[in-house]
Tab-separated table of C-alpha atoms in Angstrom:
chain	number	residue	atom	x	y	z
Z	1	MET	CA	-38.915	72.564	-72.636
Z	2	SER	CA	-39.185	70.405	-75.702
Z	3	GLY	CA	-38.029	66.855	-76.150
Z	4	ILE	CA	-38.876	65.677	-72.666
Z	5	ASN	CA	-42.385	64.389	-73.249
Z	6	ALA	CA	-41.305	60.782	-72.656
Z	7	ARG	CA	-40.703	61.332	-68.951
Z	8	PRO	CA	-43.373	60.385	-66.441
Z	9	THR	CA	-45.495	63.173	-65.026
Z	10	THR	CA	-47.463	61.428	-62.291
Z	11	ARG	CA	-46.698	62.771	-58.837
Z	12	SER	CA	-48.430	62.282	-55.557
Z	13	LYS	CA	-51.537	64.311	-54.789
Z	14	HIS	CA	-49.308	67.033	-53.312
Z	15	ALA	CA	-48.256	69.819	-55.632
Z	16	ILE	CA	-44.735	71.109	-56.008
Z	17	PRO	CA	-44.403	73.887	-53.419
Z	18	PRO	CA	-44.962	77.192	-55.215
Z	19	LEU	CA	-42.089	79.609	-55.540
Z	20	LEU	CA	-43.080	83.124	-54.703
Z	21	PRO	CA	-42.413	85.036	-56.821
Z	22	THR	CA	-41.465	82.708	-59.667
Z	23	ARG	CA	-39.547	85.455	-61.481
Z	24	PHE	CA	-36.743	84.835	-59.002
Z	25	ALA	CA	-36.562	81.100	-59.783
Z	26	VAL	CA	-34.139	80.087	-62.508
Z	27	PHE	CA	-33.381	76.733	-64.163
Z	28	PHE	CA	-29.719	76.257	-65.147
Z	29	THR	CA	-27.693	73.838	-67.208
Z	30	VAL	CA	-23.938	73.921	-66.639
Z	31	VAL	CA	-21.620	71.710	-68.700
Z	32	THR	CA	-18.030	70.556	-68.292
Z	33	TYR	CA	-15.324	71.554	-70.767
Z	34	GLN	CA	-15.461	69.216	-73.776
Z	35	ARG	CA	-18.147	67.282	-71.879
Z	36	ARG	CA	-15.532	65.583	-69.731
Z	37	PRO	CA	-17.218	63.067	-67.382
Z	38	ILE	CA	-15.680	64.275	-64.118
Z	39	LEU	CA	-18.438	65.899	-62.028
Z	40	THR	CA	-19.480	62.686	-60.265
Z	41	ASN	CA	-15.905	61.803	-59.328
Z	42	PRO	CA	-15.799	61.802	-55.507
Z	43	ASP	CA	-13.119	64.503	-55.279
Z	44	VAL	CA	-14.976	66.841	-57.659
Z	45	MET	CA	-18.325	66.189	-55.933
Z	46	ALA	CA	-16.829	67.164	-52.571
Z	47	VAL	CA	-15.335	70.363	-53.999
Z	48	LEU	CA	-18.546	71.250	-55.844
Z	49	LYS	CA	-20.577	70.818	-52.647
Z	50	THR	CA	-18.164	73.070	-50.768
Z	51	ALA	CA	-18.267	75.609	-53.614
Z	52	PHE	CA	-22.068	75.832	-53.389
Z	53	LYS	CA	-21.897	76.337	-49.609
Z	54	THR	CA	-19.062	78.874	-49.803
Z	55	VAL	CA	-20.684	81.022	-52.482
Z	56	ARG	CA	-24.106	80.889	-50.786
Z	57	ARG	CA	-22.631	82.427	-47.629
Z	58	LYS	CA	-21.674	85.596	-49.505
Z	59	HIS	CA	-24.332	85.506	-52.251
Z	60	PRO	CA	-27.410	83.656	-50.936
Z	61	PHE	CA	-29.656	81.503	-53.101
Z	62	LYS	CA	-31.727	78.419	-52.440
Z	63	ILE	CA	-31.242	75.219	-54.412
Z	64	GLU	CA	-34.770	74.016	-55.152
Z	65	ALA	CA	-33.690	71.038	-57.272
Z	66	LEU	CA	-30.392	69.621	-58.469
Z	67	VAL	CA	-29.046	66.706	-60.471
Z	68	ILE	CA	-25.366	66.179	-61.135
Z	69	LEU	CA	-24.382	63.930	-64.031
Z	70	PRO	CA	-20.812	63.089	-65.073
Z	71	ASP	CA	-20.557	65.876	-67.678
Z	72	HIS	CA	-23.234	68.401	-66.730
Z	73	LEU	CA	-25.641	69.485	-64.050
Z	74	HIS	CA	-29.140	70.938	-63.947
Z	75	THR	CA	-30.451	72.963	-61.055
Z	76	ILE	CA	-33.211	75.343	-60.049
Z	77	TRP	CA	-32.249	78.237	-57.828
Z	78	ARG	CA	-34.492	80.643	-55.991
Z	79	MET	CA	-32.783	84.011	-55.968
Z	80	PRO	CA	-33.202	86.700	-53.313
Z	81	GLU	CA	-35.608	89.468	-54.323
Z	82	ASP	CA	-32.912	92.116	-53.934
Z	83	ASP	CA	-30.104	90.254	-55.739
Z	84	ALA	CA	-30.783	88.235	-58.871
Z	85	ASP	CA	-27.193	88.287	-60.174
Z	86	PHE	CA	-26.746	84.579	-60.785
Z	87	SER	CA	-23.783	85.134	-63.112
Z	88	ILE	CA	-21.530	86.180	-60.247
Z	89	ARG	CA	-22.600	83.090	-58.323
Z	90	TRP	CA	-21.793	80.732	-61.203
Z	91	ASN	CA	-18.513	82.551	-61.831
Z	92	GLN	CA	-17.461	82.029	-58.222
Z	93	ILE	CA	-18.643	78.407	-58.091
Z	94	LYS	CA	-16.787	77.549	-61.291
Z	95	ARG	CA	-13.681	79.409	-60.143
Z	96	TYR	CA	-13.713	77.623	-56.774
Z	97	VAL	CA	-14.010	74.189	-58.390
Z	98	SER	CA	-11.375	74.985	-61.018
Z	99	HIS	CA	-8.946	76.220	-58.351
Z	100	HIS	CA	-9.436	73.170	-56.110
Z	101	CYS	CA	-9.427	70.626	-58.953
Z	102	LYS	CA	-6.318	71.780	-60.803
Z	103	HIS	CA	-5.271	68.156	-61.270
Z	104	TYR	CA	-7.978	67.981	-63.989
Z	105	ASP	CA	-6.508	70.983	-65.796
Z	106	HIS	CA	-4.257	69.076	-68.191
Z	107	ILE	CA	-6.086	69.299	-71.521
Z	108	GLU	CA	-4.219	71.009	-74.325
Z	109	LYS	CA	-5.809	74.346	-75.171
Z	110	THR	CA	-5.745	76.620	-78.163
Z	111	ALA	CA	-3.838	79.902	-77.956
Z	112	ASN	CA	-7.167	81.730	-77.738
Z	113	GLU	CA	-8.322	79.522	-74.824
Z	114	VAL	CA	-5.044	80.155	-73.005
Z	115	LYS	CA	-5.376	83.903	-73.633
Z	116	LYS	CA	-8.946	83.861	-72.251
Z	117	ARG	CA	-7.823	81.684	-69.315
Z	118	GLN	CA	-10.335	78.991	-70.302
Z	119	SER	CA	-10.799	76.385	-67.589
Z	120	SER	CA	-10.373	72.687	-68.374
Z	121	ILE	CA	-13.212	71.959	-65.971
Z	122	TRP	CA	-16.129	74.067	-67.284
Z	123	GLN	CA	-17.540	75.381	-70.506
Z	124	GLN	CA	-17.388	79.165	-70.346
Z	125	ARG	CA	-21.112	79.772	-70.402
Z	126	PHE	CA	-24.224	78.274	-68.865
Z	127	TRP	CA	-27.839	78.096	-69.952
Z	128	ALA	CA	-30.483	79.881	-67.855
Z	129	HIS	CA	-34.271	79.777	-68.060
Z	130	TYR	CA	-36.497	81.927	-65.859
Z	131	ILE	CA	-39.302	79.868	-64.334
Z	132	ARG	CA	-42.579	81.408	-65.542
Z	133	ASP	CA	-45.155	79.764	-63.276
Z	134	ASP	CA	-45.883	76.676	-61.178
Z	135	LYS	CA	-46.490	74.501	-64.261
Z	136	ASP	CA	-43.120	75.517	-65.689
Z	137	LEU	CA	-41.544	74.790	-62.309
Z	138	ALA	CA	-43.088	71.306	-62.232
Z	139	ASN	CA	-41.876	70.600	-65.776
Z	140	CYS	CA	-38.346	71.722	-64.912
Z	141	MET	CA	-38.362	69.643	-61.717
Z	142	ASP	CA	-39.476	66.590	-63.702
Z	143	TYR	CA	-36.771	67.219	-66.287
Z	144	ILE	CA	-34.102	67.452	-63.598
Z	145	HIS	CA	-35.167	64.299	-61.794
Z	146	TYR	CA	-35.669	62.295	-64.998
Z	147	ASN	CA	-32.327	63.299	-66.507
Z	148	PRO	CA	-30.286	60.326	-65.184
Z	149	MET	CA	-32.697	57.931	-66.940
Z	150	LYS	CA	-32.688	60.041	-70.108
Z	151	HIS	CA	-28.916	59.672	-70.339
Z	152	GLY	CA	-28.878	55.985	-69.339
Z	153	TYR	CA	-27.204	56.390	-65.946
Z	154	ALA	CA	-30.064	54.902	-63.926
Z	155	GLN	CA	-33.168	52.753	-64.388
Z	156	ALA	CA	-35.228	54.874	-61.985
Z	157	ALA	CA	-34.948	58.318	-60.405
Z	158	LYS	CA	-34.526	56.734	-56.967
Z	159	ASP	CA	-31.373	54.945	-58.159
Z	160	TRP	CA	-29.365	58.086	-58.973
Z	161	PRO	CA	-27.521	59.300	-55.851
Z	162	PHE	CA	-26.605	62.796	-57.111
Z	163	SER	CA	-30.076	64.320	-57.142
Z	164	THR	CA	-32.618	66.025	-54.928
Z	165	PHE	CA	-35.201	63.405	-55.927
Z	166	GLN	CA	-35.115	61.550	-52.576
Z	167	LYS	CA	-35.705	64.824	-50.720
Z	168	TYR	CA	-38.965	65.273	-52.638
Z	169	VAL	CA	-39.965	61.628	-52.095
Z	170	GLN	CA	-39.579	62.190	-48.335
Z	171	GLN	CA	-41.767	65.321	-48.618
Z	172	GLY	CA	-44.446	63.379	-50.501
Z	173	ILE	CA	-43.987	65.365	-53.716
Z	174	TYR	CA	-42.918	62.385	-55.831
Z	175	PRO	CA	-43.754	58.712	-55.266
Z	176	GLU	CA	-40.614	56.608	-54.837
Z	177	ASP	CA	-41.306	54.667	-58.039
Z	178	TRP	CA	-41.659	57.838	-60.166
Z	179	GLY	CA	-39.533	57.698	-63.275
Z	180	GLY	CA	-38.788	54.005	-62.937
Z	181	ALA	CA	-39.018	51.278	-65.495
Z	182	THR	CA	-42.252	49.305	-65.359
Z	183	GLN	CA	-41.467	45.884	-63.917
Z	184	ASP	CA	-44.902	44.272	-64.337
Z	185	PHE	CA	-45.197	43.023	-67.912
Z	186	ASP	CA	-48.407	40.988	-68.054
Z	187	TYR	CA	-49.604	40.740	-71.631
Z	188	GLU	CA	-52.495	38.299	-71.048
């Protein structure tokens, strides 16, 4: 992943738990329609959480990391060895959220968007990247947890409530001050 070299990379002495096999781990970026800043609204967050749980019951996957920002989310999923069809999972998650958040479906659409039944919640597509190895996994995890600072929503990873960062602090994977602004400015 390019363009993320500015984020901190220091973690505790513990390594990110390896995913076995990594070919079943996938990094995703999913964006709202016209980058509308609605995902962190309490009503949408509640529906999105329920959508993840509902879809996972029928089509299992494990969320290894997740950050939700107002207009997009990043996540890493571990897929079952016998079912790597993540497209059906995203289709169902997006459909669930769109159905339960119809009050956000008031943006004027083109005739083509109406014909294609384009949602006013989500962009049609998503971006997927297969995790190659443990180093790639660590880089993607860092990117996810640093994203709120990158976009100016938080001063430190620990300050953003819509992230799996605290889970990894509790496991000793990241120190609590990872990704934070340096407070000690002693120039003498």
